[in-house]
Amino acid sequence: MLNNYIDIDDRLEKLLTILEKNERYYAEDAVVHYSGDESKNLYVVKEGWFISYTDLYDGRRMVIKTHHPGDIIGFEGIYHEQPADLKSTTAGVLCPFSKQNLDEIFRCSPKLSALLFSISVREQIVATDRLKAVSRMGAQARLAYFLLDLIFRLRITNSSMTNEFHLPLTQTEIGDSIGLTNVSVSRAFSYLVGMQLVKRTNASIKLLDELSLMKLCDYEDRYTKMDTSWFPCD
């Protein structure tokens, strides 16, 4: 993922290898950590899909973010403690690394440090976009935003991806991500399919008209480009 924004030479590759030297397997629906746990590790997702979520007082669940291969999980946990529960939605592999492992990157590579900082800032911008979608848009626009945000993120780690991707989430998990009931998610999918904007076959999603979907939810791609002009040289 990081090489989409800066050139990763052998020296930087060696620094990043530190973050992936350990691997931990998780079965489907396994809890990685709970909200309030001591924040010991961050994670690189190597295989599978995971979700960060929180359970509300009335029994409902809010999915804060989905994670897939190439993602780094846990920047928000650096602050103090884990702010959300983390679990697998498929069988998967995480590469845990301690916060102390970031020390060598910060000391040895100002450029890589600037990139990690920029990614963290981008997460705050994306969170604002998502809040706008969930709080101010109808069901069809929320679903359109969710699908677009996934595919643009997935393209960063898979340059060969076109307009189709595998979505290993239940309708309930999708609904928990965008503040909709299972029934509302089903109806929103039916609308997008009926308008020939989306094709859905089991867990396969094909976006047939991305431009119209983007207009529907006022979507802005936050992933493809990043301003690296200010990054310091190593």
PDB file of C-alpha atoms in Angstrom:
ATOM      1  CA  MET A   1       0.000   0.000   0.000  1.00  0.00           C
ATOM      2  CA  LEU A   2       2.710   2.490   0.986  1.00  0.00           C
ATOM      3  CA  ASN A   3       4.505   2.176  -2.348  1.00  0.00           C
ATOM      4  CA  ASN A   4       1.519   3.810  -4.035  1.00  0.00           C
ATOM      5  CA  TYR A   5       2.675   7.126  -2.590  1.00  0.00           C
ATOM      6  CA  ILE A   6       6.469   6.962  -2.257  1.00  0.00           C
ATOM      7  CA  ASP A   7       9.272   4.866  -3.716  1.00  0.00           C
ATOM      8  CA  ILE A   8      10.136   2.048  -1.343  1.00  0.00           C
ATOM      9  CA  ASP A   9      13.826   1.235  -1.767  1.00  0.00           C
ATOM     10  CA  ASP A  10      15.679  -1.620  -0.107  1.00  0.00           C
ATOM     11  CA  ARG A  11      16.409   0.431   3.010  1.00  0.00           C
ATOM     12  CA  LEU A  12      12.772   1.394   3.534  1.00  0.00           C
ATOM     13  CA  GLU A  13      11.677  -2.149   2.712  1.00  0.00           C
ATOM     14  CA  LYS A  14      13.926  -3.400   5.499  1.00  0.00           C
ATOM     15  CA  LEU A  15      12.365  -0.930   7.940  1.00  0.00           C
ATOM     16  CA  LEU A  16       8.852  -2.026   6.970  1.00  0.00           C
ATOM     17  CA  THR A  17       9.778  -5.695   7.272  1.00  0.00           C
ATOM     18  CA  ILE A  18      10.069  -5.098  11.016  1.00  0.00           C
ATOM     19  CA  LEU A  19       6.323  -4.524  11.115  1.00  0.00           C
ATOM     20  CA  GLU A  20       5.529  -7.882   9.481  1.00  0.00           C
ATOM     21  CA  LYS A  21       8.047 -10.233  11.068  1.00  0.00           C
ATOM     22  CA  ASN A  22       5.417 -11.821  13.343  1.00  0.00           C
ATOM     23  CA  GLU A  23       2.192 -13.458  12.202  1.00  0.00           C
ATOM     24  CA  ARG A  24      -0.888 -14.487  14.124  1.00  0.00           C
ATOM     25  CA  TYR A  25      -3.737 -16.551  12.676  1.00  0.00           C
ATOM     26  CA  TYR A  26      -7.366 -15.866  13.581  1.00  0.00           C
ATOM     27  CA  ALA A  27     -10.324 -18.082  12.836  1.00  0.00           C
ATOM     28  CA  GLU A  28     -13.526 -16.548  11.525  1.00  0.00           C
ATOM     29  CA  ASP A  29     -15.348 -14.424  14.130  1.00  0.00           C
ATOM     30  CA  ALA A  30     -12.381 -14.401  16.534  1.00  0.00           C
ATOM     31  CA  VAL A  31     -11.887 -11.419  18.847  1.00  0.00           C
ATOM     32  CA  VAL A  32      -8.456  -9.796  18.573  1.00  0.00           C
ATOM     33  CA  HIS A  33      -8.943  -7.320  21.422  1.00  0.00           C
ATOM     34  CA  TYR A  34     -11.670  -5.477  23.278  1.00  0.00           C
ATOM     35  CA  SER A  35     -12.326  -1.798  23.792  1.00  0.00           C
ATOM     36  CA  GLY A  36     -10.452  -0.592  26.867  1.00  0.00           C
ATOM     37  CA  ASP A  37      -7.682  -3.184  26.587  1.00  0.00           C
ATOM     38  CA  GLU A  38      -4.168  -1.897  27.020  1.00  0.00           C
ATOM     39  CA  SER A  39      -2.864  -0.706  23.672  1.00  0.00           C
ATOM     40  CA  LYS A  40       0.200  -2.880  23.176  1.00  0.00           C
ATOM     41  CA  ASN A  41       0.175  -3.597  19.445  1.00  0.00           C
ATOM     42  CA  LEU A  42      -0.687  -2.235  16.064  1.00  0.00           C
ATOM     43  CA  TYR A  43      -1.373  -4.671  13.216  1.00  0.00           C
ATOM     44  CA  VAL A  44      -0.711  -5.116   9.536  1.00  0.00           C
ATOM     45  CA  VAL A  45      -3.479  -7.125   7.891  1.00  0.00           C
ATOM     46  CA  LYS A  46      -1.854  -9.869   5.836  1.00  0.00           C
ATOM     47  CA  GLU A  47      -4.884 -12.053   5.051  1.00  0.00           C
ATOM     48  CA  GLY A  48      -8.623 -11.899   5.609  1.00  0.00           C
ATOM     49  CA  TRP A  49     -11.077  -9.193   6.677  1.00  0.00           C
ATOM     50  CA  PHE A  50     -11.535  -7.689  10.131  1.00  0.00           C
ATOM     51  CA  ILE A  51     -13.850  -5.082  11.647  1.00  0.00           C
ATOM     52  CA  SER A  52     -13.436  -2.521  14.407  1.00  0.00           C
ATOM     53  CA  TYR A  53     -16.703  -2.027  16.254  1.00  0.00           C
ATOM     54  CA  THR A  54     -18.375  -0.964  19.461  1.00  0.00           C
ATOM     55  CA  ASP A  55     -21.495  -2.338  21.122  1.00  0.00           C
ATOM     56  CA  LEU A  56     -24.031   0.314  22.126  1.00  0.00           C
ATOM     57  CA  TYR A  57     -25.942   0.446  25.417  1.00  0.00           C
ATOM     58  CA  ASP A  58     -29.173  -0.729  23.748  1.00  0.00           C
ATOM     59  CA  GLY A  59     -27.584  -3.852  22.286  1.00  0.00           C
ATOM     60  CA  ARG A  60     -26.977  -2.526  18.804  1.00  0.00           C
ATOM     61  CA  ARG A  61     -23.536  -2.595  17.222  1.00  0.00           C
ATOM     62  CA  MET A  62     -21.712   0.125  15.317  1.00  0.00           C
ATOM     63  CA  VAL A  63     -18.975  -0.972  12.915  1.00  0.00           C
ATOM     64  CA  ILE A  64     -16.372   1.767  12.897  1.00  0.00           C
ATOM     65  CA  LYS A  65     -14.228   0.448  10.078  1.00  0.00           C
ATOM     66  CA  THR A  66     -13.575  -2.615   7.959  1.00  0.00           C
ATOM     67  CA  HIS A  67      -9.994  -3.784   7.438  1.00  0.00           C
ATOM     68  CA  HIS A  68      -8.546  -5.868   4.622  1.00  0.00           C
ATOM     69  CA  PRO A  69      -5.065  -6.983   3.467  1.00  0.00           C
ATOM     70  CA  GLY A  70      -2.572  -4.117   3.350  1.00  0.00           C
ATOM     71  CA  ASP A  71      -4.278  -2.051   6.042  1.00  0.00           C
ATOM     72  CA  ILE A  72      -2.529  -0.946   9.212  1.00  0.00           C
ATOM     73  CA  ILE A  73      -4.795  -1.152  12.266  1.00  0.00           C
ATOM     74  CA  GLY A  74      -4.312   0.697  15.511  1.00  0.00           C
ATOM     75  CA  PHE A  75      -2.983   4.219  15.027  1.00  0.00           C
ATOM     76  CA  GLU A  76      -5.838   5.516  17.171  1.00  0.00           C
ATOM     77  CA  GLY A  77      -4.788   3.135  19.953  1.00  0.00           C
ATOM     78  CA  ILE A  78      -1.411   4.841  20.288  1.00  0.00           C
ATOM     79  CA  TYR A  79      -3.181   7.581  22.221  1.00  0.00           C
ATOM     80  CA  HIS A  80      -3.927   5.491  25.308  1.00  0.00           C
ATOM     81  CA  GLU A  81      -5.986   2.299  25.161  1.00  0.00           C
ATOM     82  CA  GLN A  82      -7.870   0.363  22.509  1.00  0.00           C
ATOM     83  CA  PRO A  83     -10.871   2.531  21.545  1.00  0.00           C
ATOM     84  CA  ALA A  84     -12.893  -0.268  19.936  1.00  0.00           C
ATOM     85  CA  ASP A  85     -13.309  -4.026  19.740  1.00  0.00           C
ATOM     86  CA  LEU A  86     -11.535  -5.771  16.870  1.00  0.00           C
ATOM     87  CA  LYS A  87     -12.577  -9.113  15.413  1.00  0.00           C
ATOM     88  CA  SER A  88     -12.219 -11.184  12.255  1.00  0.00           C
ATOM     89  CA  THR A  89     -15.098 -11.557   9.817  1.00  0.00           C
ATOM     90  CA  THR A  90     -13.224 -14.222   7.850  1.00  0.00           C
ATOM     91  CA  ALA A  91     -10.282 -16.406   8.759  1.00  0.00           C
ATOM     92  CA  GLY A  92      -7.253 -14.167   8.565  1.00  0.00           C
ATOM     93  CA  VAL A  93      -3.693 -13.337   9.534  1.00  0.00           C
ATOM     94  CA  LEU A  94      -2.499 -10.237  11.368  1.00  0.00           C
ATOM     95  CA  CYS A  95       1.089  -9.132  11.823  1.00  0.00           C
ATOM     96  CA  PRO A  96       1.237  -7.542  15.290  1.00  0.00           C
ATOM     97  CA  PHE A  97       3.962  -5.040  16.104  1.00  0.00           C
ATOM     98  CA  SER A  98       4.522  -2.962  19.208  1.00  0.00           C
ATOM     99  CA  LYS A  99       4.385   0.821  19.289  1.00  0.00           C
ATOM    100  CA  GLN A 100       8.098   0.737  20.056  1.00  0.00           C
ATOM    101  CA  ASN A 101       8.732  -0.697  16.573  1.00  0.00           C
ATOM    102  CA  LEU A 102       7.706   2.665  15.128  1.00  0.00           C
ATOM    103  CA  ASP A 103      10.660   4.287  16.893  1.00  0.00           C
ATOM    104  CA  GLU A 104      13.186   3.029  14.335  1.00  0.00           C
ATOM    105  CA  ILE A 105      11.032   4.244  11.438  1.00  0.00           C
ATOM    106  CA  PHE A 106      10.672   7.709  12.978  1.00  0.00           C
ATOM    107  CA  ARG A 107      14.415   7.928  13.659  1.00  0.00           C
ATOM    108  CA  CYS A 108      15.665   6.511  10.376  1.00  0.00           C
ATOM    109  CA  SER A 109      13.169   7.716   7.761  1.00  0.00           C
ATOM    110  CA  PRO A 110      11.551  11.182   7.918  1.00  0.00           C
ATOM    111  CA  LYS A 111       9.877  10.419   4.576  1.00  0.00           C
ATOM    112  CA  LEU A 112       8.233   7.213   5.796  1.00  0.00           C
ATOM    113  CA  SER A 113       7.261   8.940   9.041  1.00  0.00           C
ATOM    114  CA  ALA A 114       5.580  11.729   7.051  1.00  0.00           C
ATOM    115  CA  LEU A 115       3.663   9.129   5.050  1.00  0.00           C
ATOM    116  CA  LEU A 116       2.400   7.311   8.148  1.00  0.00           C
ATOM    117  CA  PHE A 117       1.389  10.666   9.626  1.00  0.00           C
ATOM    118  CA  SER A 118      -0.472  11.582   6.413  1.00  0.00           C
ATOM    119  CA  ILE A 119      -2.327   8.266   6.401  1.00  0.00           C
ATOM    120  CA  SER A 120      -3.393   8.890  10.000  1.00  0.00           C
ATOM    121  CA  VAL A 121      -4.646  12.374   9.087  1.00  0.00           C
ATOM    122  CA  ARG A 122      -6.492  10.951   6.093  1.00  0.00           C
ATOM    123  CA  GLU A 123      -8.341   8.589   8.417  1.00  0.00           C
ATOM    124  CA  GLN A 124      -9.769  11.611  10.215  1.00  0.00           C
ATOM    125  CA  ILE A 125     -10.934  13.120   6.915  1.00  0.00           C
ATOM    126  CA  VAL A 126     -12.540   9.828   5.865  1.00  0.00           C
ATOM    127  CA  ALA A 127     -14.252   9.610   9.258  1.00  0.00           C
ATOM    128  CA  THR A 128     -15.792  13.036   8.599  1.00  0.00           C
ATOM    129  CA  ASP A 129     -16.968  11.927   5.156  1.00  0.00           C
ATOM    130  CA  ARG A 130     -18.525   8.820   6.670  1.00  0.00           C
ATOM    131  CA  LEU A 131     -20.238  10.834   9.390  1.00  0.00           C
ATOM    132  CA  LYS A 132     -21.778  13.064   6.721  1.00  0.00           C
ATOM    133  CA  ALA A 133     -23.035  10.039   4.802  1.00  0.00           C
ATOM    134  CA  VAL A 134     -24.462   8.242   7.825  1.00  0.00           C
ATOM    135  CA  SER A 135     -26.060  11.256   9.477  1.00  0.00           C
ATOM    136  CA  ARG A 136     -27.386  13.189   6.478  1.00  0.00           C
ATOM    137  CA  MET A 137     -28.035  10.782   3.617  1.00  0.00           C
ATOM    138  CA  GLY A 138     -30.740   8.269   2.739  1.00  0.00           C
ATOM    139  CA  ALA A 139     -30.253   4.513   2.694  1.00  0.00           C
ATOM    140  CA  GLN A 140     -29.322   4.245  -0.996  1.00  0.00           C
ATOM    141  CA  ALA A 141     -26.711   7.012  -0.722  1.00  0.00           C
ATOM    142  CA  ARG A 142     -25.235   5.491   2.433  1.00  0.00           C
ATOM    143  CA  LEU A 143     -24.845   2.116   0.739  1.00  0.00           C
ATOM    144  CA  ALA A 144     -23.364   3.741  -2.361  1.00  0.00           C
ATOM    145  CA  TYR A 145     -20.827   5.546  -0.167  1.00  0.00           C
ATOM    146  CA  PHE A 146     -19.942   2.329   1.650  1.00  0.00           C
ATOM    147  CA  LEU A 147     -19.345   0.362  -1.555  1.00  0.00           C
ATOM    148  CA  LEU A 148     -17.357   3.140  -3.220  1.00  0.00           C
ATOM    149  CA  ASP A 149     -15.162   3.658  -0.192  1.00  0.00           C
ATOM    150  CA  LEU A 150     -14.368  -0.049  -0.096  1.00  0.00           C
ATOM    151  CA  ILE A 151     -13.445  -0.367  -3.748  1.00  0.00           C
ATOM    152  CA  PHE A 152     -11.235   2.727  -3.771  1.00  0.00           C
ATOM    153  CA  ARG A 153      -9.404   1.416  -0.720  1.00  0.00           C
ATOM    154  CA  LEU A 154      -9.070  -2.053  -2.233  1.00  0.00           C
ATOM    155  CA  ARG A 155      -7.567  -0.621  -5.422  1.00  0.00           C
ATOM    156  CA  ILE A 156      -4.700   0.840  -3.421  1.00  0.00           C
ATOM    157  CA  THR A 157      -3.548  -2.642  -2.444  1.00  0.00           C
ATOM    158  CA  ASN A 158      -4.629  -4.358  -5.679  1.00  0.00           C
ATOM    159  CA  SER A 159      -3.772  -2.357  -8.782  1.00  0.00           C
ATOM    160  CA  SER A 160      -5.365  -4.979 -11.066  1.00  0.00           C
ATOM    161  CA  MET A 161      -8.827  -4.567  -9.521  1.00  0.00           C
ATOM    162  CA  THR A 162     -11.417  -3.155 -11.893  1.00  0.00           C
ATOM    163  CA  ASN A 163     -15.027  -2.609 -10.826  1.00  0.00           C
ATOM    164  CA  GLU A 164     -15.735  -5.905  -9.037  1.00  0.00           C
ATOM    165  CA  PHE A 165     -14.753  -7.116  -5.594  1.00  0.00           C
ATOM    166  CA  HIS A 166     -15.543  -9.770  -3.006  1.00  0.00           C
ATOM    167  CA  LEU A 167     -17.458  -8.476   0.017  1.00  0.00           C
ATOM    168  CA  PRO A 168     -17.305 -11.018   2.880  1.00  0.00           C
ATOM    169  CA  LEU A 169     -19.656  -9.109   5.173  1.00  0.00           C
ATOM    170  CA  THR A 170     -23.194  -9.960   6.178  1.00  0.00           C
ATOM    171  CA  GLN A 171     -26.031  -7.518   5.563  1.00  0.00           C
ATOM    172  CA  THR A 172     -26.134  -6.959   9.308  1.00  0.00           C
ATOM    173  CA  GLU A 173     -22.446  -5.972   9.350  1.00  0.00           C
ATOM    174  CA  ILE A 174     -22.999  -3.668   6.390  1.00  0.00           C
ATOM    175  CA  GLY A 175     -25.978  -2.138   8.159  1.00  0.00           C
ATOM    176  CA  ASP A 176     -23.969  -1.695  11.354  1.00  0.00           C
ATOM    177  CA  SER A 177     -21.376   0.183   9.276  1.00  0.00           C
ATOM    178  CA  ILE A 178     -23.818   2.736   7.890  1.00  0.00           C
ATOM    179  CA  GLY A 179     -26.546   2.890  10.498  1.00  0.00           C
ATOM    180  CA  LEU A 180     -29.183   0.806   8.726  1.00  0.00           C
ATOM    181  CA  THR A 181     -31.236  -2.238   9.593  1.00  0.00           C
ATOM    182  CA  ASN A 182     -30.816  -5.497   7.717  1.00  0.00           C
ATOM    183  CA  VAL A 183     -34.117  -4.824   5.909  1.00  0.00           C
ATOM    184  CA  SER A 184     -33.021  -1.317   4.898  1.00  0.00           C
ATOM    185  CA  VAL A 185     -29.742  -2.657   3.510  1.00  0.00           C
ATOM    186  CA  SER A 186     -31.678  -5.217   1.461  1.00  0.00           C
ATOM    187  CA  ARG A 187     -33.984  -2.540   0.069  1.00  0.00           C
ATOM    188  CA  ALA A 188     -31.073  -0.224  -0.706  1.00  0.00           C
ATOM    189  CA  PHE A 189     -29.307  -3.006  -2.609  1.00  0.00           C
ATOM    190  CA  SER A 190     -32.516  -3.728  -4.522  1.00  0.00           C
ATOM    191  CA  TYR A 191     -32.749  -0.062  -5.492  1.00  0.00           C
ATOM    192  CA  LEU A 192     -29.133   0.155  -6.694  1.00  0.00           C
ATOM    193  CA  VAL A 193     -29.509  -3.116  -8.592  1.00  0.00           C
ATOM    194  CA  GLY A 194     -32.807  -1.983 -10.117  1.00  0.00           C
ATOM    195  CA  MET A 195     -31.209   1.281 -11.261  1.00  0.00           C
ATOM    196  CA  GLN A 196     -28.434  -0.782 -12.880  1.00  0.00           C
ATOM    197  CA  LEU A 197     -25.800   0.880 -10.709  1.00  0.00           C
ATOM    198  CA  VAL A 198     -24.711  -2.293  -8.937  1.00  0.00           C
ATOM    199  CA  LYS A 199     -24.714  -6.006  -9.651  1.00  0.00           C
ATOM    200  CA  ARG A 200     -24.758  -8.339  -6.683  1.00  0.00           C
ATOM    201  CA  THR A 201     -24.082 -12.060  -6.894  1.00  0.00           C
ATOM    202  CA  ASN A 202     -23.799 -13.689  -3.477  1.00  0.00           C
ATOM    203  CA  ALA A 203     -20.707 -12.022  -1.939  1.00  0.00           C
ATOM    204  CA  SER A 204     -19.526 -10.529  -5.233  1.00  0.00           C
ATOM    205  CA  ILE A 205     -20.204  -6.837  -5.877  1.00  0.00           C
ATOM    206  CA  LYS A 206     -19.824  -5.196  -9.274  1.00  0.00           C
ATOM    207  CA  LEU A 207     -20.151  -1.425  -9.597  1.00  0.00           C
ATOM    208  CA  LEU A 208     -21.736  -0.815 -13.006  1.00  0.00           C
ATOM    209  CA  ASP A 209     -21.797   2.997 -12.979  1.00  0.00           C
ATOM    210  CA  GLU A 210     -19.306   4.491 -10.552  1.00  0.00           C
ATOM    211  CA  LEU A 211     -19.875   8.057 -11.693  1.00  0.00           C
ATOM    212  CA  SER A 212     -23.604   7.893 -10.944  1.00  0.00           C
ATOM    213  CA  LEU A 213     -22.905   6.248  -7.599  1.00  0.00           C
ATOM    214  CA  MET A 214     -20.457   9.028  -6.739  1.00  0.00           C
ATOM    215  CA  LYS A 215     -23.036  11.664  -7.621  1.00  0.00           C
ATOM    216  CA  LEU A 216     -25.659   9.883  -5.537  1.00  0.00           C
ATOM    217  CA  CYS A 217     -23.609  10.205  -2.338  1.00  0.00           C
ATOM    218  CA  ASP A 218     -21.300  13.128  -3.213  1.00  0.00           C
ATOM    219  CA  TYR A 219     -18.346  10.757  -2.902  1.00  0.00           C
ATOM    220  CA  GLU A 220     -14.779  12.037  -3.058  1.00  0.00           C
ATOM    221  CA  ASP A 221     -11.847   9.663  -3.510  1.00  0.00           C
ATOM    222  CA  ARG A 222      -9.436  10.206  -0.606  1.00  0.00           C
ATOM    223  CA  TYR A 223      -7.111   7.335  -1.467  1.00  0.00           C
ATOM    224  CA  THR A 224      -5.753   7.473  -5.008  1.00  0.00           C
ATOM    225  CA  LYS A 225      -3.729  10.648  -4.615  1.00  0.00           C
ATOM    226  CA  MET A 226      -1.754  12.109  -1.742  1.00  0.00           C
ATOM    227  CA  ASP A 227       0.228  15.337  -1.570  1.00  0.00           C
ATOM    228  CA  THR A 228       3.773  14.170  -0.954  1.00  0.00           C
ATOM    229  CA  SER A 229       5.421  17.407  -2.130  1.00  0.00           C
ATOM    230  CA  TRP A 230       6.187  18.451   1.441  1.00  0.00           C
ATOM    231  CA  PHE A 231       7.652  15.109   2.537  1.00  0.00           C
ATOM    232  CA  PRO A 232      11.222  15.466   3.816  1.00  0.00           C
ATOM    233  CA  CYS A 233      14.054  13.594   2.133  1.00  0.00           C
ATOM    234  CA  ASP A 234      15.765  10.755   3.959  1.00  0.00           C
TER     235      ASP A 234
END
